PDB file of C-alpha atoms in Angstrom:
ATOM      1  CA  ARG A 165     -47.114 -11.263 -47.882  1.00  0.00           C
ATOM      2  CA  CYS A 166     -46.391 -13.623 -45.173  1.00  0.00           C
ATOM      3  CA  VAL A 167     -42.683 -13.204 -45.299  1.00  0.00           C
ATOM      4  CA  ALA A 168     -43.231  -9.243 -45.229  1.00  0.00           C
ATOM      5  CA  VAL A 169     -45.442  -9.824 -42.227  1.00  0.00           C
ATOM      6  CA  ALA A 170     -42.825 -11.895 -40.174  1.00  0.00           C
ATOM      7  CA  LEU A 171     -40.382  -9.683 -41.252  1.00  0.00           C
ATOM      8  CA  CYS A 172     -42.263  -6.808 -39.291  1.00  0.00           C
ATOM      9  CA  CYS A 173     -43.167  -8.449 -36.357  1.00  0.00           C
ATOM     10  CA  VAL A 174     -39.563  -9.325 -36.265  1.00  0.00           C
ATOM     11  CA  LEU A 175     -38.356  -5.790 -36.484  1.00  0.00           C
ATOM     12  CA  LEU A 176     -41.258  -4.552 -34.004  1.00  0.00           C
ATOM     13  CA  VAL A 177     -40.229  -7.543 -31.574  1.00  0.00           C
ATOM     14  CA  GLY A 178     -36.524  -6.392 -31.961  1.00  0.00           C
ATOM     15  CA  CYS A 179     -36.793  -2.445 -31.485  1.00  0.00           C
ATOM     16  CA  GLN A 180     -37.315  -2.346 -27.673  1.00  0.00           C
ATOM     17  CA  VAL A 181     -37.901   1.245 -25.607  1.00  0.00           C
ATOM     18  CA  VAL A 182     -34.489   1.524 -23.951  1.00  0.00           C
ATOM     19  CA  GLU A 183     -34.929   4.271 -20.874  1.00  0.00           C
ATOM     20  CA  ASP A 184     -31.515   6.030 -21.027  1.00  0.00           C
ATOM     21  CA  THR A 185     -29.007   5.544 -17.793  1.00  0.00           C
ATOM     22  CA  PRO A 186     -29.203   8.287 -15.579  1.00  0.00           C
ATOM     23  CA  GLU A 187     -25.545   9.968 -15.678  1.00  0.00           C
ATOM     24  CA  VAL A 188     -23.914   9.992 -12.461  1.00  0.00           C
ATOM     25  CA  ASP A 189     -24.100  13.683 -11.797  1.00  0.00           C
ATOM     26  CA  ASP A 190     -27.809  13.254 -11.656  1.00  0.00           C
ATOM     27  CA  ALA A 191     -27.729   9.521  -9.492  1.00  0.00           C
ATOM     28  CA  THR A 192     -28.179   9.894  -5.734  1.00  0.00           C
ATOM     29  CA  PHE A 193     -26.598   6.338  -3.945  1.00  0.00           C
ATOM     30  CA  GLY A 194     -26.741   5.543  -0.635  1.00  0.00           C
ATOM     31  CA  LEU A 195     -24.659   4.435   2.225  1.00  0.00           C
ATOM     32  CA  ASN A 196     -22.359   1.316   1.790  1.00  0.00           C
ATOM     33  CA  GLU A 197     -23.698   1.195  -1.984  1.00  0.00           C
ATOM     34  CA  PRO A 198     -20.434   0.952  -4.604  1.00  0.00           C
ATOM     35  CA  PHE A 199     -20.870   3.447  -7.475  1.00  0.00           C
ATOM     36  CA  ALA A 200     -18.511   4.335 -10.357  1.00  0.00           C
ATOM     37  CA  LEU A 201     -16.930   7.334 -10.715  1.00  0.00           C
ATOM     38  CA  ALA A 202     -15.355   8.817 -14.357  1.00  0.00           C
ATOM     39  CA  VAL A 203     -12.751  11.382 -13.905  1.00  0.00           C
ATOM     40  CA  GLY A 204     -14.406  14.754 -13.186  1.00  0.00           C
ATOM     41  CA  GLU A 205     -17.569  12.976 -12.347  1.00  0.00           C
ATOM     42  CA  THR A 206     -19.860  13.751  -9.025  1.00  0.00           C
ATOM     43  CA  ALA A 207     -21.726  11.274  -7.161  1.00  0.00           C
ATOM     44  CA  SER A 208     -24.647  12.235  -3.801  1.00  0.00           C
ATOM     45  CA  ILE A 209     -24.771  10.195  -1.421  1.00  0.00           C
ATOM     46  CA  GLU A 210     -27.763  10.268   0.614  1.00  0.00           C
ATOM     47  CA  ASP A 211     -27.802   9.607   4.340  1.00  0.00           C
ATOM     48  CA  ALA A 212     -31.327   9.894   5.459  1.00  0.00           C
ATOM     49  CA  ALA A 213     -30.832   9.241   9.083  1.00  0.00           C
ATOM     50  CA  LEU A 214     -28.274  11.943   9.696  1.00  0.00           C
ATOM     51  CA  GLU A 215     -29.916  14.585   6.957  1.00  0.00           C
ATOM     52  CA  THR A 216     -26.438  14.739   5.484  1.00  0.00           C
ATOM     53  CA  GLU A 217     -25.451  16.481   2.456  1.00  0.00           C
ATOM     54  CA  LEU A 218     -22.524  14.321   0.515  1.00  0.00           C
ATOM     55  CA  GLU A 219     -21.166  14.785  -2.249  1.00  0.00           C
ATOM     56  CA  VAL A 220     -17.681  12.758  -4.047  1.00  0.00           C
ATOM     57  CA  THR A 221     -15.786  14.190  -6.914  1.00  0.00           C
ATOM     58  CA  PHE A 222     -13.267  11.656  -9.153  1.00  0.00           C
ATOM     59  CA  VAL A 223     -10.583  14.225  -8.844  1.00  0.00           C
ATOM     60  CA  GLU A 224      -7.512  12.537 -11.051  1.00  0.00           C
ATOM     61  CA  VAL A 225      -5.395   9.296 -11.363  1.00  0.00           C
ATOM     62  CA  VAL A 226      -2.364  10.770  -9.535  1.00  0.00           C
ATOM     63  CA  GLU A 227      -0.347   7.569 -10.648  1.00  0.00           C
ATOM     64  CA  ASP A 228      -0.996   3.688 -11.759  1.00  0.00           C
ATOM     65  CA  THR A 229       2.286   1.578 -11.382  1.00  0.00           C
ATOM     66  CA  ARG A 230       0.626  -1.001 -12.222  1.00  0.00           C
ATOM     67  CA  CYS A 231       1.991  -4.054 -14.196  1.00  0.00           C
ATOM     68  CA  PRO A 232       0.964  -3.796 -17.465  1.00  0.00           C
ATOM     69  CA  HIS A 233      -0.884  -7.420 -18.349  1.00  0.00           C
ATOM     70  CA  SER A 234      -2.702  -8.394 -21.604  1.00  0.00           C
ATOM     71  CA  ALA A 235      -2.872 -11.502 -23.773  1.00  0.00           C
ATOM     72  CA  GLU A 236       0.151  -9.411 -26.062  1.00  0.00           C
ATOM     73  CA  VAL A 237       1.899  -8.307 -23.269  1.00  0.00           C
ATOM     74  CA  ASP A 238       4.257 -11.177 -21.449  1.00  0.00           C
ATOM     75  CA  VAL A 239       5.785  -8.681 -18.528  1.00  0.00           C
ATOM     76  CA  ASN A 240       7.559  -9.734 -15.500  1.00  0.00           C
ATOM     77  CA  CYS A 241       7.543  -7.451 -13.058  1.00  0.00           C
ATOM     78  CA  ALA A 242       9.200  -7.543  -9.282  1.00  0.00           C
ATOM     79  CA  TRP A 243       6.218  -5.951  -7.702  1.00  0.00           C
ATOM     80  CA  SER A 244       2.336  -5.885  -8.974  1.00  0.00           C
ATOM     81  CA  GLY A 245       2.349  -2.089  -8.464  1.00  0.00           C
ATOM     82  CA  ALA A 246      -0.254   0.032  -6.972  1.00  0.00           C
ATOM     83  CA  ILE A 247      -2.847   2.853  -8.177  1.00  0.00           C
ATOM     84  CA  GLU A 248      -3.244   6.190  -6.831  1.00  0.00           C
ATOM     85  CA  VAL A 249      -6.834   8.440  -6.894  1.00  0.00           C
ATOM     86  CA  ALA A 250      -7.569  11.973  -5.800  1.00  0.00           C
ATOM     87  CA  LEU A 251     -10.905  12.048  -4.790  1.00  0.00           C
ATOM     88  CA  GLU A 252     -12.804  15.403  -3.350  1.00  0.00           C
ATOM     89  CA  ALA A 253     -15.156  14.792  -0.678  1.00  0.00           C
ATOM     90  CA  THR A 254     -17.834  17.461   0.369  1.00  0.00           C
ATOM     91  CA  VAL A 255     -20.194  16.816   3.647  1.00  0.00           C
ATOM     92  CA  ASN A 256     -22.322  19.473   4.811  1.00  0.00           C
ATOM     93  CA  GLY A 257     -20.329  22.436   2.983  1.00  0.00           C
ATOM     94  CA  GLN A 258     -17.046  21.219   4.294  1.00  0.00           C
ATOM     95  CA  THR A 259     -14.737  19.555   1.142  1.00  0.00           C
ATOM     96  CA  GLU A 260     -11.332  17.846   1.675  1.00  0.00           C
ATOM     97  CA  THR A 261      -9.441  16.746  -1.310  1.00  0.00           C
ATOM     98  CA  PHE A 262      -7.346  13.379  -0.275  1.00  0.00           C
ATOM     99  CA  ALA A 263      -5.623  10.247  -2.238  1.00  0.00           C
ATOM    100  CA  LEU A 264      -6.391   6.451  -1.826  1.00  0.00           C
ATOM    101  CA  ILE A 265      -3.951   3.697  -3.270  1.00  0.00           C
ATOM    102  CA  GLY A 266      -4.749   0.667  -3.402  1.00  0.00           C
ATOM    103  CA  ILE A 267      -2.594  -2.467  -4.996  1.00  0.00           C
ATOM    104  CA  THR A 268      -5.376  -4.406  -7.733  1.00  0.00           C
ATOM    105  CA  ASP A 269      -6.071  -8.021  -9.513  1.00  0.00           C
ATOM    106  CA  TYR A 270      -5.879  -7.606 -13.185  1.00  0.00           C
ATOM    107  CA  ASP A 271      -9.605  -6.912 -13.006  1.00  0.00           C
ATOM    108  CA  GLY A 272      -9.017  -3.323 -11.133  1.00  0.00           C
ATOM    109  CA  VAL A 273     -10.813  -4.581  -8.123  1.00  0.00           C
ATOM    110  CA  VAL A 274      -8.592  -3.230  -4.917  1.00  0.00           C
ATOM    111  CA  GLU A 275      -7.192  -6.280  -2.989  1.00  0.00           C
ATOM    112  CA  GLY A 276      -5.204  -4.146  -0.390  1.00  0.00           C
ATOM    113  CA  SER A 277      -3.549  -1.661   1.018  1.00  0.00           C
ATOM    114  CA  ILE A 278       0.276  -0.630   0.005  1.00  0.00           C
ATOM    115  CA  ASN A 279       1.136   0.304   3.996  1.00  0.00           C
ATOM    116  CA  SER A 280       0.900  -2.343   7.032  1.00  0.00           C
ATOM    117  CA  GLU A 281       0.889   0.504   9.546  1.00  0.00           C
ATOM    118  CA  THR A 282      -2.002   2.212   7.862  1.00  0.00           C
ATOM    119  CA  ASP A 283      -5.064   1.604   5.409  1.00  0.00           C
ATOM    120  CA  SER A 284      -4.253   3.642   2.632  1.00  0.00           C
ATOM    121  CA  THR A 285      -7.584   2.170   0.460  1.00  0.00           C
ATOM    122  CA  LEU A 286      -9.812   4.391   3.336  1.00  0.00           C
ATOM    123  CA  TRP A 287     -10.012   7.866   4.171  1.00  0.00           C
ATOM    124  CA  TYR A 288     -11.575   8.940   7.121  1.00  0.00           C
ATOM    125  CA  PHE A 289     -13.563  12.861   7.490  1.00  0.00           C
ATOM    126  CA  ALA A 290     -16.444  14.331   8.704  1.00  0.00           C
ATOM    127  CA  GLY A 291     -17.341  11.152  10.203  1.00  0.00           C
ATOM    128  CA  TYR A 292     -17.438   9.138   6.826  1.00  0.00           C
ATOM    129  CA  ASN A 293     -14.997   6.233   5.501  1.00  0.00           C
ATOM    130  CA  PHE A 294     -14.512   6.474   1.953  1.00  0.00           C
ATOM    131  CA  ILE A 295     -13.034   3.505   0.370  1.00  0.00           C
ATOM    132  CA  LEU A 296     -11.401   2.390  -2.353  1.00  0.00           C
ATOM    133  CA  THR A 297     -12.596  -0.765  -4.252  1.00  0.00           C
ATOM    134  CA  GLN A 298     -11.734  -0.313  -7.750  1.00  0.00           C
ATOM    135  CA  VAL A 299     -10.012   1.046 -10.392  1.00  0.00           C
ATOM    136  CA  THR A 300     -10.543   0.210 -14.064  1.00  0.00           C
ATOM    137  CA  PRO A 301      -8.967  -0.042 -16.907  1.00  0.00           C
ATOM    138  CA  TYR A 302      -5.883  -2.380 -16.009  1.00  0.00           C
ATOM    139  CA  PRO A 303      -2.962  -1.141 -18.127  1.00  0.00           C
ATOM    140  CA  GLY A 304      -2.348  -3.286 -20.908  1.00  0.00           C
ATOM    141  CA  ASP A 305      -0.783  -2.855 -23.837  1.00  0.00           C
ATOM    142  CA  GLU A 306      -1.073   0.673 -23.891  1.00  0.00           C
ATOM    143  CA  ARG A 307      -1.186   2.685 -20.311  1.00  0.00           C
ATOM    144  CA  PRO A 308      -5.058   4.127 -20.015  1.00  0.00           C
ATOM    145  CA  LEU A 309      -5.807   7.633 -20.850  1.00  0.00           C
ATOM    146  CA  PRO A 310      -6.595   9.698 -17.877  1.00  0.00           C
ATOM    147  CA  GLU A 311     -10.195  10.497 -19.371  1.00  0.00           C
ATOM    148  CA  GLU A 312     -10.801   6.048 -19.543  1.00  0.00           C
ATOM    149  CA  TYR A 313     -10.387   5.714 -15.723  1.00  0.00           C
ATOM    150  CA  VAL A 314     -13.216   4.922 -13.774  1.00  0.00           C
ATOM    151  CA  THR A 315     -12.736   4.079  -9.844  1.00  0.00           C
ATOM    152  CA  THR A 316     -15.676   2.520  -7.859  1.00  0.00           C
ATOM    153  CA  VAL A 317     -16.250   3.870  -4.711  1.00  0.00           C
ATOM    154  CA  VAL A 318     -18.088   2.701  -1.022  1.00  0.00           C
ATOM    155  CA  VAL A 319     -19.374   5.263   1.409  1.00  0.00           C
ATOM    156  CA  ARG A 320     -19.611   4.492   5.132  1.00  0.00           C
ATOM    157  CA  ARG A 321     -20.435   5.667   8.351  1.00  0.00           C
ATOM    158  CA  ALA A 322     -17.923   5.607  11.124  1.00  0.00           C
ATOM    159  CA  ALA A 323     -18.094   5.731  14.543  1.00  0.00           C
ATOM    160  CA  GLU A 324     -14.625   7.093  14.933  1.00  0.00           C
ATOM    161  CA  PRO A 325     -11.499   8.212  12.607  1.00  0.00           C
ATOM    162  CA  LEU A 326      -9.190   5.147  11.979  1.00  0.00           C
ATOM    163  CA  PRO A 327      -5.428   5.627  10.953  1.00  0.00           C
ATOM    164  CA  THR A 328      -5.377   7.493   7.795  1.00  0.00           C
ATOM    165  CA  PRO A 329      -2.385   7.978   5.379  1.00  0.00           C
ATOM    166  CA  THR A 330      -1.930  11.469   6.995  1.00  0.00           C
ATOM    167  CA  ASP A 331      -1.096   9.957  10.385  1.00  0.00           C
ATOM    168  CA  THR A 332       1.522   7.356   9.186  1.00  0.00           C
ATOM    169  CA  PRO A 333       2.558   8.648   4.954  1.00  0.00           C
ATOM    170  CA  ALA A 334       1.324   6.091   2.326  1.00  0.00           C
ATOM    171  CA  THR A 335       2.559   6.935  -0.967  1.00  0.00           C
ATOM    172  CA  ILE A 336       4.167   5.297  -3.413  1.00  0.00           C
ATOM    173  CA  GLU A 337       7.377   7.174  -2.661  1.00  0.00           C
ATOM    174  CA  HIS A 338       7.560   5.571   0.275  1.00  0.00           C
ATOM    175  CA  LEU A 339       7.763   2.017  -0.318  1.00  0.00           C
ATOM    176  CA  ILE A 340      11.487   2.206   0.591  1.00  0.00           C
ATOM    177  CA  ASP A 341      13.112   0.117   3.392  1.00  0.00           C
ATOM    178  CA  ASP A 342      15.802   2.145   5.763  1.00  0.00           C
ATOM    179  CA  THR A 343      18.589   1.519   3.101  1.00  0.00           C
ATOM    180  CA  GLY A 344      16.956   3.803   0.982  1.00  0.00           C
ATOM    181  CA  LEU A 345      16.016   0.597  -1.850  1.00  0.00           C
ATOM    182  CA  PRO A 346      12.746  -0.804  -2.789  1.00  0.00           C
ATOM    183  CA  VAL A 347      10.616  -3.041  -0.985  1.00  0.00           C
ATOM    184  CA  LEU A 348      10.009  -6.106  -3.070  1.00  0.00           C
ATOM    185  CA  CYS A 349       6.629  -7.437  -2.854  1.00  0.00           C
ATOM    186  CA  ILE A 350       5.958 -10.824  -4.347  1.00  0.00           C
ATOM    187  CA  SER A 351       1.996 -11.938  -4.357  1.00  0.00           C
ATOM    188  CA  GLU A 352       0.951 -15.190  -6.080  1.00  0.00           C
TER     189      GLU A 352
END
């Protein structure tokens, strides 16, 4: 009888009411607050000071050339590769689709831009900077499926536009030198 009472207590303590995690489509984030989006998801960003209606959608992964890495795969790459994602931003009814490109670590955290003249991890639109901070999963034994990707973005208010990839092309195809040979980047 004591065992039955103890078992019931353990079961009751083990059961917890778990609140549903809000879907990102229903979530509102603040400026300067990182948020994650799966492919096809849209997030609303609140800029209360300017009463701006702002949304960001993760459209697709355009290209993932990051060098595979896992415990089972031992690959030596001459270049760590880059990830290019397409996002769509809507600010007060005005919409623009753009690509952000970054070089990441094995956790998908963006460590830098592929272009030294511009920041391909940042896009300026309608008074805001859209900044790529992470893309997961990192390629391992197999390339991730398109629907498996999640990108983390930060939106900041910008005083004036910074140089963007439209000012100086910054796509993976542009990583060649004047002789037409690929640029070799080595990072430790």
